[in-house]
mmCIF file of C-alpha atoms in Angstrom:
data_model
loop_
_atom_site.group_PDB
_atom_site.id
_atom_site.type_symbol
_atom_site.label_atom_id
_atom_site.label_comp_id
_atom_site.label_asym_id
_atom_site.label_seq_id
_atom_site.Cartn_x
_atom_site.Cartn_y
_atom_site.Cartn_z
ATOM 1 C CA MET A 291 -255.239 -93.905 -49.992
ATOM 2 C CA ILE A 292 -252.710 -93.420 -47.199
ATOM 3 C CA LYS A 293 -253.743 -94.618 -43.745
ATOM 4 C CA VAL A 294 -251.921 -92.881 -40.889
ATOM 5 C CA ASN A 295 -251.843 -94.783 -37.590
ATOM 6 C CA GLU A 296 -250.669 -93.683 -34.145
ATOM 7 C CA TYR A 297 -248.585 -95.942 -31.917
ATOM 8 C CA ALA A 298 -246.881 -95.962 -28.480
ATOM 9 C CA SER A 299 -247.512 -93.968 -25.316
ATOM 10 C CA ARG A 300 -246.151 -90.797 -26.880
ATOM 11 C CA PRO A 301 -247.989 -90.391 -30.142
ATOM 12 C CA VAL A 302 -246.001 -91.512 -33.172
ATOM 13 C CA SER A 303 -247.673 -91.345 -36.558
ATOM 14 C CA ALA A 304 -246.453 -93.937 -39.032
ATOM 15 C CA PHE A 305 -247.272 -94.835 -42.589
ATOM 16 C CA ARG A 306 -245.750 -96.936 -45.334
ATOM 17 C CA VAL A 307 -244.923 -95.560 -48.765
ATOM 18 C CA GLU A 308 -246.697 -97.918 -51.149
ATOM 19 C CA ASN A 309 -246.202 -96.152 -54.484
ATOM 20 C CA ILE A 310 -244.451 -92.792 -54.838
ATOM 21 C CA ASP A 311 -245.867 -92.167 -58.314
ATOM 22 C CA GLU A 312 -249.480 -92.517 -57.095
ATOM 23 C CA ASP A 313 -249.307 -91.397 -53.441
ATOM 24 C CA GLY A 314 -246.414 -88.917 -53.590
ATOM 25 C CA LEU A 315 -248.519 -85.762 -53.594
ATOM 26 C CA GLN A 316 -250.659 -86.975 -50.683
ATOM 27 C CA ILE A 317 -247.535 -87.842 -48.670
ATOM 28 C CA ALA A 318 -246.054 -84.422 -49.455
ATOM 29 C CA ASP A 319 -249.274 -82.749 -48.234
ATOM 30 C CA ILE A 320 -249.088 -84.669 -44.934
ATOM 31 C CA LEU A 321 -245.416 -83.858 -44.343
ATOM 32 C CA ASN A 322 -245.490 -80.277 -45.615
ATOM 33 C CA SER A 323 -248.526 -79.194 -43.589
ATOM 34 C CA GLN A 324 -246.368 -77.307 -41.029
ATOM 35 C CA GLU A 325 -243.031 -76.870 -42.813
ATOM 36 C CA GLU A 326 -241.236 -78.213 -45.870
ATOM 37 C CA LEU A 327 -240.271 -81.759 -44.933
ATOM 38 C CA CYS A 328 -240.720 -83.478 -48.302
ATOM 39 C CA ARG A 329 -239.550 -82.819 -51.853
ATOM 40 C CA ILE A 330 -240.634 -84.692 -54.943
ATOM 41 C CA GLU A 331 -238.395 -84.533 -57.988
ATOM 42 C CA LYS A 332 -238.712 -86.074 -61.424
ATOM 43 C CA ARG A 333 -236.096 -88.776 -61.994
ATOM 44 C CA ASN A 334 -234.633 -89.295 -65.451
ATOM 45 C CA GLY A 335 -232.433 -92.083 -66.708
ATOM 46 C CA LYS A 336 -232.868 -95.843 -66.833
ATOM 47 C CA LYS A 337 -235.842 -95.835 -64.431
ATOM 48 C CA PRO A 338 -237.882 -92.676 -65.008
ATOM 49 C CA GLY A 339 -240.372 -91.731 -62.309
ATOM 50 C CA LEU A 340 -240.555 -89.669 -59.161
ATOM 51 C CA LEU A 341 -237.891 -89.403 -56.449
ATOM 52 C CA MET A 342 -238.986 -88.456 -52.939
ATOM 53 C CA LYS A 343 -236.641 -86.825 -50.437
ATOM 54 C CA VAL A 344 -237.633 -86.383 -46.781
ATOM 55 C CA LEU A 345 -236.003 -84.024 -44.252
ATOM 56 C CA VAL A 346 -235.150 -86.186 -41.225
ATOM 57 C CA GLY A 347 -233.652 -85.473 -37.816
ATOM 58 C CA ARG A 348 -234.137 -82.608 -35.410
ATOM 59 C CA GLY A 349 -232.577 -79.247 -34.706
ATOM 60 C CA ASP A 350 -229.311 -78.542 -36.497
ATOM 61 C CA ARG A 351 -228.802 -82.228 -37.339
ATOM 62 C CA ARG A 352 -231.308 -82.400 -40.177
ATOM 63 C CA ARG A 353 -230.577 -83.891 -43.588
ATOM 64 C CA TRP A 354 -232.397 -84.925 -46.734
ATOM 65 C CA VAL A 355 -232.688 -88.682 -47.340
ATOM 66 C CA ASP A 356 -234.168 -90.611 -50.251
ATOM 67 C CA CYS A 357 -237.464 -92.344 -49.544
ATOM 68 C CA HIS A 358 -238.156 -95.441 -51.604
ATOM 69 C CA GLN A 359 -241.189 -97.574 -52.243
ATOM 70 C CA GLY A 360 -241.797 -99.708 -49.157
ATOM 71 C CA SER A 361 -240.124 -97.278 -46.730
ATOM 72 C CA TRP A 362 -241.787 -96.317 -43.454
ATOM 73 C CA ILE A 363 -242.114 -92.650 -42.469
ATOM 74 C CA LEU A 364 -242.485 -91.928 -38.742
ATOM 75 C CA ILE A 365 -243.489 -88.551 -37.335
ATOM 76 C CA GLU A 366 -242.702 -88.357 -33.629
ATOM 77 C CA TYR A 367 -244.615 -86.372 -31.009
ATOM 78 C CA ASP A 368 -242.133 -83.457 -31.204
ATOM 79 C CA GLY A 369 -242.283 -83.217 -35.004
ATOM 80 C CA THR A 370 -239.129 -85.202 -35.712
ATOM 81 C CA VAL A 371 -239.410 -87.191 -38.940
ATOM 82 C CA ARG A 372 -237.592 -90.475 -39.527
ATOM 83 C CA VAL A 373 -237.438 -92.826 -42.520
ATOM 84 C CA PHE A 374 -236.806 -96.549 -42.140
ATOM 85 C CA GLY A 375 -236.526 -99.356 -44.651
ATOM 86 C CA ASP A 376 -239.254 -101.959 -44.921
ATOM 87 C CA ARG A 377 -237.040 -104.614 -43.333
ATOM 88 C CA SER A 378 -236.987 -102.690 -40.051
ATOM 89 C CA PHE A 379 -240.764 -102.659 -39.671
ATOM 90 C CA ARG A 380 -242.035 -105.585 -41.724
ATOM 91 C CA LYS A 381 -243.428 -107.398 -38.679
ATOM 92 C CA SER A 382 -243.655 -104.511 -36.196
ATOM 93 C CA PHE A 383 -246.977 -102.946 -37.148
ATOM 94 C CA VAL A 384 -249.664 -105.576 -37.350
ATOM 95 C CA VAL A 385 -253.380 -104.849 -37.485
ATOM 96 C CA GLN A 386 -255.066 -106.963 -34.860
ATOM 97 C CA THR A 387 -258.608 -108.205 -35.166
ATOM 98 C CA GLU A 388 -260.848 -109.302 -32.341
ATOM 99 C CA LYS A 389 -261.691 -112.958 -31.991
ATOM 100 C CA ASN A 390 -265.323 -113.790 -31.326
#
């Protein structure tokens, strides 16, 4: 199950791609709710499975990038989508618990 969280003063939704084979359709539903921002293709070859491509950027500067397991997908307040590697956000988003 994908958990979408919002961060920052301007709302930014972020989630981590755990497993494309299992969660790919749910991620595509989230991203494609307003327009086509995600494509899932079947990958053949040495490592068969699913390949996810996400439309990133804004305006005329949009391009399709590969999204891998462990990548972070950010949806900004204006609808701009960005994909970052796990290394960029490994320690950025931490769930905090209250201390009694």
